[in-house]
mmCIF file of C-alpha atoms in Angstrom:
data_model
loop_
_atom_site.group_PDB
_atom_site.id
_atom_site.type_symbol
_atom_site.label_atom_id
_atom_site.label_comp_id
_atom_site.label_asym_id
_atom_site.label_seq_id
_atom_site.Cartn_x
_atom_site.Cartn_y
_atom_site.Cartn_z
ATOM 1 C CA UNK W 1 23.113 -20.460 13.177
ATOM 2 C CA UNK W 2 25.552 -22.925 12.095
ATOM 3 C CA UNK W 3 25.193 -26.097 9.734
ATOM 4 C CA UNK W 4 25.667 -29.656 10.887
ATOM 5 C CA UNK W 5 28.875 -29.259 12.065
ATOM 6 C CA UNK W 6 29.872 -31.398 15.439
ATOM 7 C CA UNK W 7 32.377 -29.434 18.194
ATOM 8 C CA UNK W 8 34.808 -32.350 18.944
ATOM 9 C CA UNK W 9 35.012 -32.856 22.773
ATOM 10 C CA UNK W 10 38.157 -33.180 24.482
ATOM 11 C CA UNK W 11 39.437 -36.471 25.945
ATOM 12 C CA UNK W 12 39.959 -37.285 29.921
ATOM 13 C CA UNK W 13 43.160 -38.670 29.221
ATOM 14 C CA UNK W 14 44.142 -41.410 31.372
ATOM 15 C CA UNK W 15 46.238 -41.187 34.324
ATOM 16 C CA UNK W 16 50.334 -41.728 33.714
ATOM 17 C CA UNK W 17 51.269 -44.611 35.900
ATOM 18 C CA UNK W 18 54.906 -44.892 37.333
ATOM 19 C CA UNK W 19 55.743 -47.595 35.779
ATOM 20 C CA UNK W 20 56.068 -47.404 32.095
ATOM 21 C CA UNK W 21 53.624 -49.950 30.392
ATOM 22 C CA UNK W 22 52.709 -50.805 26.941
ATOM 23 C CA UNK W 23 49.320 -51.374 27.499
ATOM 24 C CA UNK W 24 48.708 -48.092 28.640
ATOM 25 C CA UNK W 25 50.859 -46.387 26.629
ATOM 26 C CA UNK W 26 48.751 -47.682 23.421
ATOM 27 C CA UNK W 27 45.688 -46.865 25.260
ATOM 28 C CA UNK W 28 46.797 -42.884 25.822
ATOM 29 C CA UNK W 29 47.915 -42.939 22.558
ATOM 30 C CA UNK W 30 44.440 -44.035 21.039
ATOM 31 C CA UNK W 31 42.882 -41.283 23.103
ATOM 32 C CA UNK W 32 44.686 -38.537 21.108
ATOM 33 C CA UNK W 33 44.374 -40.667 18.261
ATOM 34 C CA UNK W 34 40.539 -40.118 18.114
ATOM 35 C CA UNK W 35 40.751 -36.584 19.281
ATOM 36 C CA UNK W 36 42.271 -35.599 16.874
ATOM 37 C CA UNK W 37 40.493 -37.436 14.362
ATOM 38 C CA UNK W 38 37.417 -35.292 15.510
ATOM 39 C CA UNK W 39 39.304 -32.428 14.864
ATOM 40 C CA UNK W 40 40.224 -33.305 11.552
ATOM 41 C CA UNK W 41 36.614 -34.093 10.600
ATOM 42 C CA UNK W 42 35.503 -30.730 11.868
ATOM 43 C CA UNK W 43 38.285 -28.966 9.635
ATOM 44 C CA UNK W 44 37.231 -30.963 6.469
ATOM 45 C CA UNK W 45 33.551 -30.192 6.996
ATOM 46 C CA UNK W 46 34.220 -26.762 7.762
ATOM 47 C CA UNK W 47 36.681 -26.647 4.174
ATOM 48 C CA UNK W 48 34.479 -28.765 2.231
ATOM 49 C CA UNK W 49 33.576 -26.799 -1.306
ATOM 50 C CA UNK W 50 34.347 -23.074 -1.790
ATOM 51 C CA UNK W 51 35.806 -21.715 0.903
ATOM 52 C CA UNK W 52 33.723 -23.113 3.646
ATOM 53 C CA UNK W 53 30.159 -24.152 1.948
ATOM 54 C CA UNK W 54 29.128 -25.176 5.321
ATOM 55 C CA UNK W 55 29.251 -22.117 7.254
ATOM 56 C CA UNK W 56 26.448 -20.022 8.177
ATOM 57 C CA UNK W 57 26.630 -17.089 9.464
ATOM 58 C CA UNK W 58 22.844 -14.907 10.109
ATOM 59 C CA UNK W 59 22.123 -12.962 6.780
ATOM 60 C CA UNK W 60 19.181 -11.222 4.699
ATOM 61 C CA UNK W 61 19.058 -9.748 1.198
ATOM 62 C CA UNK W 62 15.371 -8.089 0.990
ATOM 63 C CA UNK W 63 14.255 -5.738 -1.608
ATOM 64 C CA UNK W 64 10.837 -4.026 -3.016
ATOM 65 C CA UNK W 65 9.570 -4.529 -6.341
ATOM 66 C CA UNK W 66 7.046 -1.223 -6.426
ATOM 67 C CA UNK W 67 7.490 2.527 -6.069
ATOM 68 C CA UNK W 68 7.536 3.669 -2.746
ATOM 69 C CA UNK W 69 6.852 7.473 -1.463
ATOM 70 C CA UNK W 70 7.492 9.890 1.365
ATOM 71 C CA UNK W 71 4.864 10.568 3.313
ATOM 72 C CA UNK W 72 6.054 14.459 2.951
ATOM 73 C CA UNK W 73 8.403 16.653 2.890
ATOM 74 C CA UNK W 74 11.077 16.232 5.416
ATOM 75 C CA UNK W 75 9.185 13.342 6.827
ATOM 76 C CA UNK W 76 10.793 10.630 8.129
ATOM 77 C CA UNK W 77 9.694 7.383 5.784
ATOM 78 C CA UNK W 78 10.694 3.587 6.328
ATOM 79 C CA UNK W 79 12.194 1.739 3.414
ATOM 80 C CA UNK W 80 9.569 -0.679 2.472
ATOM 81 C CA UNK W 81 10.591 -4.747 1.878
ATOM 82 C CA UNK W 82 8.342 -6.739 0.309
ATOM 83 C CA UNK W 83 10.533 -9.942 -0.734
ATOM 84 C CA UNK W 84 13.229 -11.830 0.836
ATOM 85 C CA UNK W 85 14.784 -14.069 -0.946
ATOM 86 C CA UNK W 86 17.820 -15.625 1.245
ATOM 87 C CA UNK W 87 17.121 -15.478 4.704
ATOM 88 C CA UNK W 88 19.276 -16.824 8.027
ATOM 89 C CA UNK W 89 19.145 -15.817 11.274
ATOM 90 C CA UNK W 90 16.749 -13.429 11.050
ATOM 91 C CA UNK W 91 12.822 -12.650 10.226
ATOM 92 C CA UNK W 92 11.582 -10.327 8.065
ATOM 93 C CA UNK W 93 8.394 -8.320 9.519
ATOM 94 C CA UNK W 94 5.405 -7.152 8.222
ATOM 95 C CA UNK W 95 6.025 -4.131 9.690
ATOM 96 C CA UNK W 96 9.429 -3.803 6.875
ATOM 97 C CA UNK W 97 11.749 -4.500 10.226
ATOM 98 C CA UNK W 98 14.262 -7.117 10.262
ATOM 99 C CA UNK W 99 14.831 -9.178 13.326
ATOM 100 C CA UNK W 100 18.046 -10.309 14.416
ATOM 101 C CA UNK W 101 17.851 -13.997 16.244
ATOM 102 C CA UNK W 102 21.787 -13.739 17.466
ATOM 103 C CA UNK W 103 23.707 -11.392 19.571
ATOM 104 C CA UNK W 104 26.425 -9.705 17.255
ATOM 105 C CA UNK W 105 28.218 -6.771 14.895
ATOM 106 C CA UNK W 106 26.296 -6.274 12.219
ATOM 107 C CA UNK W 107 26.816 -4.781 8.619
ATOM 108 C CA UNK W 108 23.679 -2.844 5.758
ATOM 109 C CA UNK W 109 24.312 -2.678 2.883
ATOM 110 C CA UNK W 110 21.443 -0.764 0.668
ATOM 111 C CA UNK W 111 20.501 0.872 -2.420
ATOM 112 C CA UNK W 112 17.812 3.280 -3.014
ATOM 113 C CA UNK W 113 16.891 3.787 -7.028
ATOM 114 C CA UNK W 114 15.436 7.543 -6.447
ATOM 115 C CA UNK W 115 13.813 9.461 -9.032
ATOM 116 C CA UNK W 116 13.522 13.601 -9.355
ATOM 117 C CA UNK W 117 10.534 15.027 -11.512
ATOM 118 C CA UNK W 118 11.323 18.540 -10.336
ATOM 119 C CA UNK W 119 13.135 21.075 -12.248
ATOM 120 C CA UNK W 120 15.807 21.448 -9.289
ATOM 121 C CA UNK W 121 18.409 19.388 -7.025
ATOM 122 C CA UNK W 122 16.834 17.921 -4.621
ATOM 123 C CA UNK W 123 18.376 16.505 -1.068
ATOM 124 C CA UNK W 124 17.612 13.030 0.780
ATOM 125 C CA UNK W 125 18.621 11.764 3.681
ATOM 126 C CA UNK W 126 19.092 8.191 4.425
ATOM 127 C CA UNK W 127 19.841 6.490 8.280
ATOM 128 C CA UNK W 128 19.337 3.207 10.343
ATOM 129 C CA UNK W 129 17.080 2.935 13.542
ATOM 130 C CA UNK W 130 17.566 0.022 15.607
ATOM 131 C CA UNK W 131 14.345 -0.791 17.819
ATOM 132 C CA UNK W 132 13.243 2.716 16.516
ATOM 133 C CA UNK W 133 16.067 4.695 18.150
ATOM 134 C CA UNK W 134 17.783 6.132 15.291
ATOM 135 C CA UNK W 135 21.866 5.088 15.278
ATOM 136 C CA UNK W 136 24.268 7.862 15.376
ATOM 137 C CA UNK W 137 26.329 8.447 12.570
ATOM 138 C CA UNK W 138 23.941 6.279 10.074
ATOM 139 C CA UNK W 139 23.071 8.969 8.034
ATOM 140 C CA UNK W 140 24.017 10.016 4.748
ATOM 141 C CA UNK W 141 22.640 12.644 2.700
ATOM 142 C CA UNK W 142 22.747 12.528 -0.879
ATOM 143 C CA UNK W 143 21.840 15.525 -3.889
ATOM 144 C CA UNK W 144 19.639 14.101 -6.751
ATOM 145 C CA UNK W 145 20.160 16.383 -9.710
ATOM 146 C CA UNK W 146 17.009 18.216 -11.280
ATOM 147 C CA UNK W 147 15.263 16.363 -13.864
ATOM 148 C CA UNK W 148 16.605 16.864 -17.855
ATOM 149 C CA UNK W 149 13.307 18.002 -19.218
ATOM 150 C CA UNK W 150 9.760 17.585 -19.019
ATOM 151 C CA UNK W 151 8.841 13.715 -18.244
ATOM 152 C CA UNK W 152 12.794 12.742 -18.502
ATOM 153 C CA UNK W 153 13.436 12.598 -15.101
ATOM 154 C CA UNK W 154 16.909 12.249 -13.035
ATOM 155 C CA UNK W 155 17.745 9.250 -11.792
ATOM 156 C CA UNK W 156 20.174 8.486 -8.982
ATOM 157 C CA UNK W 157 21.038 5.162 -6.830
ATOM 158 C CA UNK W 158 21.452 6.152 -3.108
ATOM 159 C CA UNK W 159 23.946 3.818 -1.907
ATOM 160 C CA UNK W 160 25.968 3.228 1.603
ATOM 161 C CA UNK W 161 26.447 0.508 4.492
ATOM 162 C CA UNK W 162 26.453 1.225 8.317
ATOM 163 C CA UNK W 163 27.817 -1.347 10.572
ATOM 164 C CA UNK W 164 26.186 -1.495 14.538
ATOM 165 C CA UNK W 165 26.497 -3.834 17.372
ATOM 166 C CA UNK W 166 23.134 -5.617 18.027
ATOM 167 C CA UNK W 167 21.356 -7.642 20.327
ATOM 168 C CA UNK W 168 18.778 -11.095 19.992
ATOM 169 C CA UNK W 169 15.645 -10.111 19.275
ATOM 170 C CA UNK W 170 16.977 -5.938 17.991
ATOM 171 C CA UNK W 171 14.393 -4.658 15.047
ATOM 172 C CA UNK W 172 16.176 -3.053 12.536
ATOM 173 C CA UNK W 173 14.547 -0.293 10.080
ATOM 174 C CA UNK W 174 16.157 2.190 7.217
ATOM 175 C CA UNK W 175 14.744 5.382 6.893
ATOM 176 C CA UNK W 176 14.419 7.894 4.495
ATOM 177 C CA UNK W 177 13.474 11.402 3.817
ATOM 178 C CA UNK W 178 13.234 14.156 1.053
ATOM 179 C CA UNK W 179 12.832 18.337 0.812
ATOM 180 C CA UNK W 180 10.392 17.772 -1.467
ATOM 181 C CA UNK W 181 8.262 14.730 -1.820
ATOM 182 C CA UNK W 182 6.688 13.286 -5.228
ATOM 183 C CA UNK W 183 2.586 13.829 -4.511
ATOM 184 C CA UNK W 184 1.367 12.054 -8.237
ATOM 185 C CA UNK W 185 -0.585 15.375 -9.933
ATOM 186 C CA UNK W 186 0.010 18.097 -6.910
ATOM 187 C CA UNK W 187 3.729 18.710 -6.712
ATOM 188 C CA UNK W 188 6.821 17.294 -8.739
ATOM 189 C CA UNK W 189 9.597 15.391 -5.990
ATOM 190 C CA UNK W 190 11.506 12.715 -4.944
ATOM 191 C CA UNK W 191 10.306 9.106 -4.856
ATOM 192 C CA UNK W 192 11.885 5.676 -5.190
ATOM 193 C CA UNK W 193 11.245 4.013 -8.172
ATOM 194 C CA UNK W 194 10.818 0.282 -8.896
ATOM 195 C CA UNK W 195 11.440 0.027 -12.686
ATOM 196 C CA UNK W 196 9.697 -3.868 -14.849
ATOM 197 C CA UNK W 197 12.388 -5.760 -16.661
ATOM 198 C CA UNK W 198 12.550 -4.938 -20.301
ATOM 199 C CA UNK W 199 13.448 -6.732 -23.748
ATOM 200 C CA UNK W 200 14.119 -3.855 -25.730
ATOM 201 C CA UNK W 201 16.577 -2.512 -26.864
ATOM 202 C CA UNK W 202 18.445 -4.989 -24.988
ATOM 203 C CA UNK W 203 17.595 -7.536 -22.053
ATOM 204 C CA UNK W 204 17.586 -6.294 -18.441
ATOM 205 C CA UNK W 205 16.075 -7.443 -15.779
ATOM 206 C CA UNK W 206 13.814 -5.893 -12.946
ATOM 207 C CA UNK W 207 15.452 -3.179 -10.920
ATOM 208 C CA UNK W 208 13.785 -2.815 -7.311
ATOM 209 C CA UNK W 209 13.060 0.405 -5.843
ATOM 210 C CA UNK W 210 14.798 -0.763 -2.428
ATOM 211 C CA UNK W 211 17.556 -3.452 -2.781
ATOM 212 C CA UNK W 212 19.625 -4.366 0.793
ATOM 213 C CA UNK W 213 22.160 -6.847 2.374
ATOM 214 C CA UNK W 214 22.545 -7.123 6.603
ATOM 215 C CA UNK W 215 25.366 -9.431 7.263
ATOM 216 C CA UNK W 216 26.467 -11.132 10.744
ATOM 217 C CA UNK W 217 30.902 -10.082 10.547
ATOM 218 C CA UNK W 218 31.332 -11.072 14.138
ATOM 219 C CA UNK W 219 30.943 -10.887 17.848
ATOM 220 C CA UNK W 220 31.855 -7.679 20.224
#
């Protein structure tokens, strides 16, 4: 979890004698002397470069590069992670869970870029399970306006963070679901969209349909 950071170790200080002597007073006084040189070597390691280079505390940033659909309406569908591109402290599953390797609070982060081809407001609800019990108060439910005009759709980034305690080994999963889902050439809906980088009219690069951040912020 950490970097290569050594916990100085206390000295057993010698024993004061009743007698004062130099000997062992230059002794004791070497003791503290390389105690606390430890502890100043842990301080500059811990200091070294921007605010701490050297600390690592468990983290993910994930995201998915395709669309991604709801299985139907008002159906429960996992956010689906297909590239991780900073990972510590945790494993990212096939299954689009997230493993936790530490015991600890927690904090998401996410964005959703959702997409509504139908000709009215649409509703989605967004939430956190946590070894597939959902989390109470996770949710958030957000309104996607109705799409401008035929083939302009409405876009809208569904965007929050819920913060949980956790345990080694916890899966973590988002969830989502729609009124109405997107079904390509049977019904217009709500679907996440994964958009290719373009060059024109300006430069932009890729936007993923699912972009997230957990973050370690502490113990209980």
């Amino acid at each position: 979890m950490a970097s290569q950071i050594k916990a100085p170790k206390a000295p057993n200080l010698m024993l004061a004698k009743e007698e004062y002597g130099m000997n062992s007073e230059e002794l004791f006084r070497n003791q503290l002397r390389l105690y606390f040189n430890q502890l100043d070597a842990m301080s500059r390691d811990l200091l070294t470069g921007a605010g701490g280079q050297n600390i690592d505390f468990p983290h993910i940033v994930a995201y998915y590069d395709a669309d991604q659909f709801a299985t139907a309406d008002d159906t429960p569908t996992r956010v689906l992670w297909n590239n991780a591109p900073d990972v510590s402290g945790f494993t990212l599953n096939i299954d689009n869970t997230a493993t936790a390797q530490y015991d600890g609070t927690y904090k998401i982060e996410y964005r959703l870029q959702a997409v509504n081809t139908e000709n009215v407001a649409l509703d989605v609800n967004v939430w956190l399970q946590v070894n597939g019990v959902n989390v109470p108060d996770s949710a958030t439910k957000y309104t996607v306006p109705a799409r401008k005009s035929a083939g302009v759709y409405s876009y809208n980034i569904l965007a929050s963070f819920v913060s949980w305690a956790s345990l080694e080994n916890d899966n973590f999963a988002l969830y989502w679901a729609t009124e109405q889902a997107y079904d390509s050439g049977v019904q217009d809906g709500i679907y996440l969209e994964a958009i290719a980088a373009q060059t024109s009219p300006y430069a932009l690069p890729e936007t993923p349909s699912s972009y997230g951040v957990i973050q370690y912020i502490g113990r209980d």
